[in-house]
């Protein structure tokens, strides 16, 4: 009897009419990775640089949406400055692999068309997010990898660079310290204690809702410091790191990629909304704070739903994040 | 009022107690790809060869399960002979890329542990399904790609071969005919009209339920004939081509990979069961016959749920498939 009552209640709640009038004209949410962010090692200057980087991304995406541009264009516009910023682990500033090269992954999905594109393991594409979008728009495929993906990007006229373009002294020192500790500890993938941002799942991403009600999501990353064996994380995996569906939401993840792949995190947010009638916040929180946390899977995600609600849960001590709405509301956050 | 009645009905149905007594001790389901299977080009001899290949796979997996082996071992045992059989597009007999090489993908997932492994774009691993399982069991990663994945396989002591091992005259002729037609038509990825099995989404896969109630799934493929740019399909993507969860089901897909990635097909079967209370058959049918069909996404899937029910839907004219249960029930099918 009690169950029937609850069910009726759920039915009534789920029948609450949508309020499109309340939907903001546009919404943009971005992230620059989640991890253990050590305040004691974070100088005010460095924090200001991170904030400025996030602000630049928000501004770029907002300009597109304000001008009536598409969610896809806004996602790309927001991610480009993050890829160009050496502070974030994507594009310029990407972390080093075990072999001291840089290998980049990215993915893109349109909630309007259900089309998607992804590239993995590319070493010479200056803006991986652009390549992922090109795969979506200009190829019959969804995922291209390695030198094949690079050849495709070149055919598409994207800007190509030497792998050394991605080199930064900071990332090299980071790898060197990790390799030195690895040699001592006989363990792989140790963390770097001298970084203010530790155990960082360095990834950047953006999700957007445009004035036409269309959603889009994109994610770009350099992957894991000291990664080897051609390791691919969740960022280029549609369903794991990135997902968008106009019927539900757009999601971009940042976390310990293996957990995100196994739990198909980005799609699961959408599935819980679609099949269970969960709100975006509930669906996102359950995955980040319950499913992943129980498994030891650290990270977070950003999401926007079709009605303009946003969610930015993370189970680490910090996540570089920000959002802006057409209402003028905006915020940038780093810590809990 | 009617909705309330329906809801009560659903509640009552969903409360029907499980019948573990009826669960078979073990179940194994396999597939060897779906596509347009032209009866007029299929000789009785060739059909017999296909059936014998499927039977060998069923026998190998059944032997493991009968002896009290694990679902993981059964899945691997069933896929190995399919990888060794030149009739199926996986391992020996894999199709050629545009560059006349062979690039193999595979994935593996344990429903018991939630662990998963995948490799993509490998050219020298004789049994890709073994490599995928090794990634799951012996690495901290889920997905390895290209030469990195090959280096890992070698470290793990797996059998390595020259890329030429995978060469078959049939696949070379298939590519040559397609390239010739491509040159005429200025189109890519044309189909080969001289093959009895056309538009074949050549993949092999297996799912199993063992006597301990554990599920596992695996998929292995040579991908798409004439594929280029390092194209990766759904087979090595956890959630798209392969998924397993002891709480719901184990799934292996075969189809036009891009549609399977965008629709996160394997995980969606599980999500519909978990969140909507759908049966395995309903969930699988909805995805293959409704979601994919509406988009023009051809293919099929095989699945077994935690209670031993199986589903093998496909929206093409044929799918090489078979199953065996501990009850002695078994069947092999090719056409509708």
Short mmCIF file of N, CA, C and O in Angstrom, two decimals, chain A residues 3-4 7-8 11 15 103 109 113-116 120-121 140-149 151-152 155 188-189 224 227-233 236-240 243 256-259 261-264 267-268 271-272 274-276, chain B residues 3-4 7-8 11 15 103 109 113-116 120-121 140-149 151-152 155 188-189 224 227-233 236-240 243 256-259 261-264 267-268 271-272 274-276:
data_model
loop_
_atom_site.label_atom_id
_atom_site.label_comp_id
_atom_site.label_asym_id
_atom_site.label_seq_id
_atom_site.Cartn_x
_atom_site.Cartn_y
_atom_site.Cartn_z
N UNK A 3 3.92 1.42 -1.00
CA UNK A 3 4.60 1.51 -2.29
C UNK A 3 3.70 2.16 -3.34
O UNK A 3 4.15 2.92 -4.18
N UNK A 4 2.42 1.80 -3.28
CA UNK A 4 1.48 2.37 -4.25
C UNK A 4 1.39 3.88 -4.04
O UNK A 4 1.42 4.67 -4.98
N UNK A 7 4.41 5.49 -5.37
CA UNK A 7 4.39 5.48 -6.83
C UNK A 7 3.46 6.56 -7.38
O UNK A 7 3.79 7.24 -8.35
N UNK A 8 2.31 6.71 -6.74
CA UNK A 8 1.38 7.75 -7.16
C UNK A 8 2.05 9.12 -7.01
O UNK A 8 1.98 9.98 -7.89
N UNK A 11 4.48 9.62 -9.72
CA UNK A 11 3.75 9.91 -10.95
C UNK A 11 3.31 11.37 -10.99
O UNK A 11 3.47 12.06 -12.00
N UNK A 15 4.65 14.43 -13.41
CA UNK A 15 3.73 15.08 -14.35
C UNK A 15 3.70 16.59 -14.19
O UNK A 15 2.95 17.27 -14.88
N UNK A 103 50.36 12.67 -26.09
CA UNK A 103 49.33 12.00 -26.88
C UNK A 103 47.97 12.50 -26.42
O UNK A 103 47.61 12.38 -25.25
N UNK A 109 30.03 15.67 -28.96
CA UNK A 109 28.72 15.09 -29.31
C UNK A 109 27.66 16.17 -29.39
O UNK A 109 27.63 17.10 -28.58
N UNK A 113 21.58 16.16 -33.06
CA UNK A 113 21.62 15.14 -34.11
C UNK A 113 21.96 13.75 -33.59
O UNK A 113 21.74 12.76 -34.29
N UNK A 114 22.49 13.69 -32.39
CA UNK A 114 22.96 12.39 -31.89
C UNK A 114 24.27 11.97 -32.53
O UNK A 114 24.77 10.87 -32.29
N UNK A 115 24.85 12.84 -33.37
CA UNK A 115 26.13 12.53 -34.00
C UNK A 115 27.26 12.76 -33.00
O UNK A 115 27.11 13.56 -32.06
N UNK A 116 28.37 12.07 -33.23
CA UNK A 116 29.50 12.20 -32.32
C UNK A 116 30.80 12.00 -33.07
O UNK A 116 30.82 11.41 -34.15
N UNK A 120 41.81 9.77 -30.75
CA UNK A 120 42.65 9.36 -29.62
C UNK A 120 44.09 9.15 -30.07
O UNK A 120 44.34 8.80 -31.22
N UNK A 121 45.01 9.42 -29.15
CA UNK A 121 46.42 9.17 -29.40
C UNK A 121 47.02 10.01 -30.51
O UNK A 121 47.92 9.55 -31.21
N UNK A 140 32.27 9.58 -41.89
CA UNK A 140 31.18 8.64 -41.58
C UNK A 140 31.49 7.88 -40.29
O UNK A 140 30.70 7.06 -39.86
N UNK A 141 32.65 8.17 -39.71
CA UNK A 141 33.05 7.44 -38.52
C UNK A 141 32.79 8.25 -37.26
O UNK A 141 32.48 9.43 -37.31
N UNK A 142 32.94 7.60 -36.12
CA UNK A 142 32.85 8.28 -34.84
C UNK A 142 34.23 8.42 -34.21
O UNK A 142 34.56 9.45 -33.67
N UNK A 143 35.04 7.37 -34.32
CA UNK A 143 36.32 7.40 -33.61
C UNK A 143 37.49 7.07 -34.53
O UNK A 143 37.51 6.04 -35.18
N UNK A 144 38.47 7.97 -34.57
CA UNK A 144 39.70 7.74 -35.32
C UNK A 144 40.87 7.80 -34.34
O UNK A 144 40.83 8.56 -33.37
N UNK A 145 41.91 7.00 -34.63
CA UNK A 145 42.98 6.92 -33.66
C UNK A 145 44.36 7.02 -34.31
O UNK A 145 44.54 6.69 -35.49
N UNK A 146 45.34 7.51 -33.54
CA UNK A 146 46.74 7.52 -33.95
C UNK A 146 47.03 8.30 -35.22
O UNK A 146 46.44 9.35 -35.48
N UNK A 147 47.97 7.77 -36.01
CA UNK A 147 48.41 8.48 -37.21
C UNK A 147 47.26 8.62 -38.22
O UNK A 147 47.23 9.57 -38.99
N UNK A 148 46.33 7.67 -38.20
CA UNK A 148 45.16 7.77 -39.08
C UNK A 148 44.34 9.01 -38.75
O UNK A 148 43.92 9.76 -39.63
N UNK A 149 44.15 9.24 -37.47
CA UNK A 149 43.40 10.42 -37.04
C UNK A 149 44.13 11.70 -37.44
O UNK A 149 43.52 12.70 -37.83
N UNK A 151 46.17 12.02 -40.02
CA UNK A 151 46.03 12.18 -41.47
C UNK A 151 44.68 12.80 -41.81
O UNK A 151 44.57 13.69 -42.66
N UNK A 152 43.64 12.34 -41.11
CA UNK A 152 42.31 12.90 -41.32
C UNK A 152 42.28 14.39 -40.97
O UNK A 152 41.74 15.21 -41.73
N UNK A 155 43.92 16.39 -43.70
CA UNK A 155 43.03 16.49 -44.87
C UNK A 155 41.94 17.54 -44.63
O UNK A 155 41.53 18.25 -45.54
N UNK A 188 54.24 2.07 -10.68
CA UNK A 188 53.98 2.92 -11.83
C UNK A 188 52.93 3.96 -11.47
O UNK A 188 52.20 3.82 -10.50
N UNK A 189 52.91 5.00 -12.26
CA UNK A 189 51.88 6.03 -12.15
C UNK A 189 51.74 6.62 -10.76
O UNK A 189 50.65 6.76 -10.23
N UNK A 224 46.90 10.79 -18.79
CA UNK A 224 47.54 10.57 -17.50
C UNK A 224 49.05 10.76 -17.63
O UNK A 224 49.65 10.22 -18.56
N UNK A 227 51.62 7.85 -18.65
CA UNK A 227 50.83 6.77 -19.24
C UNK A 227 51.68 6.03 -20.25
O UNK A 227 52.58 6.60 -20.87
N UNK A 228 51.42 4.77 -20.44
CA UNK A 228 52.19 3.99 -21.39
C UNK A 228 51.29 2.98 -22.10
O UNK A 228 50.10 2.91 -21.83
N UNK A 229 51.89 2.25 -23.00
CA UNK A 229 51.16 1.21 -23.73
C UNK A 229 49.95 1.76 -24.50
O UNK A 229 48.96 1.07 -24.68
N UNK A 230 50.03 3.04 -24.91
CA UNK A 230 48.92 3.58 -25.68
C UNK A 230 47.62 3.63 -24.90
O UNK A 230 46.54 3.44 -25.45
N UNK A 231 47.74 3.90 -23.60
CA UNK A 231 46.56 3.94 -22.74
C UNK A 231 45.56 5.01 -23.20
O UNK A 231 45.93 6.14 -23.49
N UNK A 232 44.32 4.64 -23.29
CA UNK A 232 43.25 5.57 -23.62
C UNK A 232 42.30 5.65 -22.43
O UNK A 232 41.89 4.62 -21.89
N UNK A 233 41.99 6.86 -22.02
CA UNK A 233 41.06 7.06 -20.90
C UNK A 233 39.64 7.25 -21.39
O UNK A 233 39.29 6.84 -22.50
N UNK A 236 38.00 10.26 -24.84
CA UNK A 236 37.55 10.10 -26.23
C UNK A 236 36.45 9.05 -26.39
O UNK A 236 36.11 8.70 -27.52
N UNK A 237 35.93 8.55 -25.28
CA UNK A 237 34.92 7.48 -25.37
C UNK A 237 33.52 8.07 -25.20
O UNK A 237 33.14 8.52 -24.11
N UNK A 238 32.77 8.03 -26.29
CA UNK A 238 31.38 8.49 -26.24
C UNK A 238 30.62 7.57 -25.28
O UNK A 238 30.73 6.36 -25.36
N UNK A 239 29.87 8.16 -24.37
CA UNK A 239 29.15 7.38 -23.37
C UNK A 239 29.89 7.38 -22.04
O UNK A 239 29.27 7.41 -20.98
N UNK A 240 31.22 7.35 -22.08
CA UNK A 240 32.02 7.36 -20.85
C UNK A 240 32.38 8.79 -20.45
O UNK A 240 31.96 9.28 -19.42
N UNK A 243 28.77 12.83 -23.49
CA UNK A 243 27.49 12.38 -24.04
C UNK A 243 26.54 13.58 -24.12
O UNK A 243 26.59 14.46 -23.27
N UNK A 256 39.28 9.65 -12.94
CA UNK A 256 40.11 8.49 -13.17
C UNK A 256 39.43 7.68 -14.27
O UNK A 256 38.49 6.92 -14.01
N UNK A 257 39.93 7.86 -15.49
CA UNK A 257 39.24 7.41 -16.69
C UNK A 257 38.76 5.98 -16.68
O UNK A 257 37.68 5.68 -17.20
N UNK A 258 39.57 5.08 -16.10
CA UNK A 258 39.19 3.67 -16.12
C UNK A 258 37.84 3.45 -15.43
O UNK A 258 37.01 2.67 -15.91
N UNK A 259 37.60 4.14 -14.33
CA UNK A 259 36.32 4.00 -13.63
C UNK A 259 35.18 4.57 -14.47
O UNK A 259 34.06 4.06 -14.45
N UNK A 261 35.06 4.67 -17.74
CA UNK A 261 34.75 3.77 -18.86
C UNK A 261 33.90 2.61 -18.36
O UNK A 261 32.84 2.30 -18.92
N UNK A 262 34.35 1.97 -17.29
CA UNK A 262 33.64 0.79 -16.78
C UNK A 262 32.22 1.12 -16.37
O UNK A 262 31.33 0.28 -16.45
N UNK A 263 32.01 2.35 -15.88
CA UNK A 263 30.68 2.72 -15.41
C UNK A 263 29.89 3.54 -16.44
O UNK A 263 28.78 3.97 -16.16
N UNK A 264 30.46 3.72 -17.62
CA UNK A 264 29.77 4.40 -18.72
C UNK A 264 29.08 5.66 -18.17
O UNK A 264 27.88 5.87 -18.36
N UNK A 267 26.84 8.58 -20.22
CA UNK A 267 25.55 8.06 -20.69
C UNK A 267 24.65 7.69 -19.52
O UNK A 267 23.42 7.83 -19.60
N UNK A 268 25.25 7.23 -18.43
CA UNK A 268 24.44 6.80 -17.28
C UNK A 268 23.66 7.98 -16.69
O UNK A 268 22.54 7.79 -16.20
N UNK A 271 20.73 8.14 -18.90
CA UNK A 271 19.85 6.97 -18.74
C UNK A 271 19.02 7.07 -17.47
O UNK A 271 17.82 6.74 -17.46
N UNK A 272 19.63 7.54 -16.39
CA UNK A 272 18.87 7.69 -15.14
C UNK A 272 17.78 8.74 -15.27
O UNK A 272 16.70 8.62 -14.69
N UNK A 274 16.31 9.56 -18.19
CA UNK A 274 15.34 9.09 -19.19
C UNK A 274 14.48 7.94 -18.66
O UNK A 274 13.27 7.92 -18.89
N UNK A 275 15.11 7.00 -17.98
CA UNK A 275 14.39 5.78 -17.60
C UNK A 275 13.83 5.82 -16.19
O UNK A 275 12.88 5.11 -15.87
N UNK A 276 14.48 6.61 -15.32
CA UNK A 276 14.01 6.66 -13.93
C UNK A 276 13.29 7.95 -13.62
O UNK A 276 12.69 8.08 -12.56
N UNK B 3 -3.48 5.54 -15.32
CA UNK B 3 -2.03 5.49 -15.10
C UNK B 3 -1.70 4.83 -13.77
O UNK B 3 -0.75 4.08 -13.66
N UNK B 4 -2.55 5.13 -12.79
CA UNK B 4 -2.32 4.55 -11.46
C UNK B 4 -2.49 3.03 -11.54
O UNK B 4 -1.70 2.26 -11.00
N UNK B 7 0.41 1.53 -13.21
CA UNK B 7 1.57 1.56 -12.32
C UNK B 7 1.49 0.45 -11.29
O UNK B 7 2.48 -0.22 -10.99
N UNK B 8 0.29 0.27 -10.74
CA UNK B 8 0.11 -0.81 -9.75
C UNK B 8 0.43 -2.15 -10.41
O UNK B 8 1.11 -3.00 -9.84
N UNK B 11 4.07 -2.55 -10.76
CA UNK B 11 4.64 -2.86 -9.45
C UNK B 11 4.45 -4.32 -9.10
O UNK B 11 5.37 -5.00 -8.64
N UNK B 15 7.27 -7.30 -8.85
CA UNK B 15 7.49 -7.98 -7.57
C UNK B 15 7.37 -9.50 -7.67
O UNK B 15 7.49 -10.20 -6.68
N UNK B 103 43.99 -4.59 -38.86
CA UNK B 103 44.03 -3.93 -37.55
C UNK B 103 42.89 -4.46 -36.71
O UNK B 103 41.72 -4.36 -37.10
N UNK B 109 34.64 -8.00 -20.63
CA UNK B 109 34.16 -7.44 -19.37
C UNK B 109 33.63 -8.54 -18.47
O UNK B 109 32.97 -9.47 -18.92
N UNK B 113 33.10 -8.61 -11.40
CA UNK B 113 33.96 -7.58 -10.81
C UNK B 113 33.70 -6.20 -11.37
O UNK B 113 34.12 -5.21 -10.78
N UNK B 114 33.03 -6.12 -12.51
CA UNK B 114 32.87 -4.82 -13.16
C UNK B 114 34.14 -4.36 -13.85
O UNK B 114 34.21 -3.26 -14.38
N UNK B 115 35.17 -5.22 -13.84
CA UNK B 115 36.42 -4.88 -14.52
C UNK B 115 36.26 -5.09 -16.02
O UNK B 115 35.43 -5.89 -16.46
N UNK B 116 37.09 -4.38 -16.80
CA UNK B 116 36.99 -4.49 -18.25
C UNK B 116 38.35 -4.26 -18.88
O UNK B 116 39.23 -3.64 -18.27
N UNK B 120 42.80 -1.80 -29.16
CA UNK B 120 42.36 -1.39 -30.49
C UNK B 120 43.55 -1.15 -31.40
O UNK B 120 44.64 -0.78 -30.94
N UNK B 121 43.33 -1.42 -32.68
CA UNK B 121 44.35 -1.13 -33.68
C UNK B 121 45.62 -1.95 -33.55
O UNK B 121 46.70 -1.46 -33.88
N UNK B 140 46.33 -1.70 -14.91
CA UNK B 140 45.43 -0.79 -14.20
C UNK B 140 44.55 -0.04 -15.20
O UNK B 140 43.72 0.77 -14.81
N UNK B 141 44.74 -0.32 -16.48
CA UNK B 141 43.99 0.41 -17.50
C UNK B 141 42.83 -0.40 -18.04
O UNK B 141 42.72 -1.60 -17.79
N UNK B 142 41.98 0.25 -18.80
CA UNK B 142 40.89 -0.46 -19.47
C UNK B 142 41.18 -0.57 -20.96
O UNK B 142 40.94 -1.61 -21.56
N UNK B 143 41.74 0.48 -21.55
CA UNK B 143 41.90 0.47 -22.99
C UNK B 143 43.32 0.83 -23.41
O UNK B 143 43.84 1.87 -23.03
N UNK B 144 43.93 -0.04 -24.20
CA UNK B 144 45.25 0.22 -24.76
C UNK B 144 45.13 0.18 -26.29
O UNK B 144 44.32 -0.58 -26.83
N UNK B 145 45.96 0.99 -26.95
CA UNK B 145 45.78 1.09 -28.39
C UNK B 145 47.11 1.03 -29.13
O UNK B 145 48.17 1.36 -28.58
N UNK B 146 47.06 0.54 -30.39
CA UNK B 146 48.21 0.58 -31.29
C UNK B 146 49.42 -0.19 -30.81
O UNK B 146 49.33 -1.25 -30.18
N UNK B 147 50.60 0.38 -31.11
CA UNK B 147 51.85 -0.31 -30.77
C UNK B 147 52.01 -0.44 -29.25
O UNK B 147 52.65 -1.38 -28.79
N UNK B 148 51.44 0.47 -28.51
CA UNK B 148 51.48 0.35 -27.05
C UNK B 148 50.77 -0.91 -26.58
O UNK B 148 51.27 -1.65 -25.73
N UNK B 149 49.60 -1.15 -27.16
CA UNK B 149 48.84 -2.36 -26.82
C UNK B 149 49.62 -3.61 -27.20
O UNK B 149 49.61 -4.62 -26.48
N UNK B 151 52.93 -3.86 -27.36
CA UNK B 151 54.04 -4.00 -26.41
C UNK B 151 53.53 -4.65 -25.12
O UNK B 151 54.17 -5.53 -24.56
N UNK B 152 52.36 -4.22 -24.69
CA UNK B 152 51.76 -4.81 -23.48
C UNK B 152 51.49 -6.31 -23.68
O UNK B 152 51.82 -7.13 -22.81
N UNK B 155 54.70 -8.24 -23.44
CA UNK B 155 55.14 -8.36 -22.05
C UNK B 155 54.33 -9.44 -21.32
O UNK B 155 54.85 -10.15 -20.46
N UNK B 188 33.42 5.89 -50.93
CA UNK B 188 34.22 5.04 -50.05
C UNK B 188 33.34 3.97 -49.42
O UNK B 188 32.11 4.09 -49.41
N UNK B 189 34.00 2.94 -48.94
CA UNK B 189 33.33 1.89 -48.19
C UNK B 189 32.14 1.28 -48.91
O UNK B 189 31.07 1.09 -48.35
N UNK B 224 36.02 -2.87 -40.25
CA UNK B 224 35.32 -2.65 -41.51
C UNK B 224 36.31 -2.81 -42.68
O UNK B 224 37.40 -2.22 -42.63
N UNK B 227 38.55 0.16 -44.13
CA UNK B 227 38.56 1.24 -43.13
C UNK B 227 39.87 2.00 -43.24
O UNK B 227 40.89 1.47 -43.61
N UNK B 228 39.82 3.27 -42.90
CA UNK B 228 41.04 4.08 -42.97
C UNK B 228 41.08 5.07 -41.82
O UNK B 228 40.16 5.12 -41.02
N UNK B 229 42.16 5.83 -41.78
CA UNK B 229 42.31 6.86 -40.76
C UNK B 229 42.24 6.29 -39.34
O UNK B 229 41.79 6.97 -38.42
N UNK B 230 42.65 5.03 -39.17
CA UNK B 230 42.64 4.48 -37.81
C UNK B 230 41.26 4.39 -37.22
O UNK B 230 41.07 4.56 -36.01
N UNK B 231 40.27 4.13 -38.07
CA UNK B 231 38.88 4.05 -37.60
C UNK B 231 38.72 2.95 -36.54
O UNK B 231 39.19 1.84 -36.69
N UNK B 232 38.04 3.30 -35.47
CA UNK B 232 37.71 2.34 -34.42
C UNK B 232 36.20 2.23 -34.34
O UNK B 232 35.49 3.24 -34.31
N UNK B 233 35.71 1.01 -34.35
CA UNK B 233 34.26 0.78 -34.23
C UNK B 233 33.86 0.56 -32.78
O UNK B 233 34.58 0.95 -31.86
N UNK B 236 35.79 -2.45 -29.47
CA UNK B 236 36.65 -2.28 -28.30
C UNK B 236 36.12 -1.26 -27.30
O UNK B 236 36.83 -0.91 -26.35
N UNK B 237 34.91 -0.77 -27.51
CA UNK B 237 34.39 0.27 -26.63
C UNK B 237 33.45 -0.36 -25.59
O UNK B 237 32.36 -0.82 -25.93
N UNK B 238 33.89 -0.32 -24.33
CA UNK B 238 33.05 -0.81 -23.24
C UNK B 238 31.81 0.08 -23.17
O UNK B 238 31.92 1.30 -23.19
N UNK B 239 30.65 -0.54 -23.10
CA UNK B 239 29.39 0.22 -23.09
C UNK B 239 28.75 0.23 -24.45
O UNK B 239 27.53 0.18 -24.57
N UNK B 240 29.55 0.28 -25.51
CA UNK B 240 29.01 0.28 -26.88
C UNK B 240 28.92 -1.16 -27.41
O UNK B 240 27.84 -1.67 -27.69
N UNK B 243 29.38 -5.23 -22.76
CA UNK B 243 29.09 -4.81 -21.39
C UNK B 243 28.63 -6.02 -20.59
O UNK B 243 27.97 -6.91 -21.13
N UNK B 256 26.81 -1.95 -37.42
CA UNK B 256 27.45 -0.76 -37.95
C UNK B 256 27.93 0.04 -36.74
O UNK B 256 27.16 0.78 -36.13
N UNK B 257 29.22 -0.11 -36.44
CA UNK B 257 29.79 0.33 -35.17
C UNK B 257 29.47 1.76 -34.77
O UNK B 257 29.27 2.05 -33.59
N UNK B 258 29.45 2.66 -35.75
CA UNK B 258 29.22 4.07 -35.42
C UNK B 258 27.87 4.25 -34.72
O UNK B 258 27.76 5.02 -33.76
N UNK B 259 26.85 3.55 -35.19
CA UNK B 259 25.53 3.64 -34.55
C UNK B 259 25.57 3.06 -33.14
O UNK B 259 24.89 3.54 -32.23
N UNK B 261 28.18 2.99 -31.13
CA UNK B 261 28.88 3.90 -30.22
C UNK B 261 27.96 5.04 -29.80
O UNK B 261 27.81 5.33 -28.62
N UNK B 262 27.35 5.68 -30.80
CA UNK B 262 26.49 6.83 -30.50
C UNK B 262 25.34 6.46 -29.58
O UNK B 262 24.89 7.28 -28.78
N UNK B 263 24.84 5.23 -29.71
CA UNK B 263 23.71 4.82 -28.89
C UNK B 263 24.10 4.00 -27.66
O UNK B 263 23.22 3.53 -26.93
N UNK B 264 25.40 3.86 -27.45
CA UNK B 264 25.91 3.16 -26.26
C UNK B 264 25.09 1.88 -26.02
O UNK B 264 24.53 1.65 -24.94
N UNK B 267 25.52 -1.07 -23.03
CA UNK B 267 25.14 -0.57 -21.70
C UNK B 267 23.66 -0.23 -21.64
O UNK B 267 23.02 -0.39 -20.60
N UNK B 268 23.10 0.23 -22.76
CA UNK B 268 21.69 0.62 -22.76
C UNK B 268 20.78 -0.58 -22.48
O UNK B 268 19.73 -0.42 -21.86
N UNK B 271 20.90 -0.78 -18.82
CA UNK B 271 20.24 0.38 -18.19
C UNK B 271 18.72 0.24 -18.24
O UNK B 271 18.02 0.55 -17.27
N UNK B 272 18.20 -0.24 -19.37
CA UNK B 272 16.75 -0.41 -19.48
C UNK B 272 16.24 -1.48 -18.52
O UNK B 272 15.14 -1.39 -17.98
N UNK B 274 17.79 -2.30 -15.63
CA UNK B 274 18.04 -1.83 -14.27
C UNK B 274 17.09 -0.71 -13.86
O UNK B 274 16.57 -0.70 -12.74
N UNK B 275 16.87 0.24 -14.76
CA UNK B 275 16.12 1.44 -14.39
C UNK B 275 14.64 1.37 -14.75
O UNK B 275 13.82 2.04 -14.15
N UNK B 276 14.33 0.59 -15.79
CA UNK B 276 12.93 0.51 -16.21
C UNK B 276 12.29 -0.81 -15.81
O UNK B 276 11.08 -0.98 -15.95
#
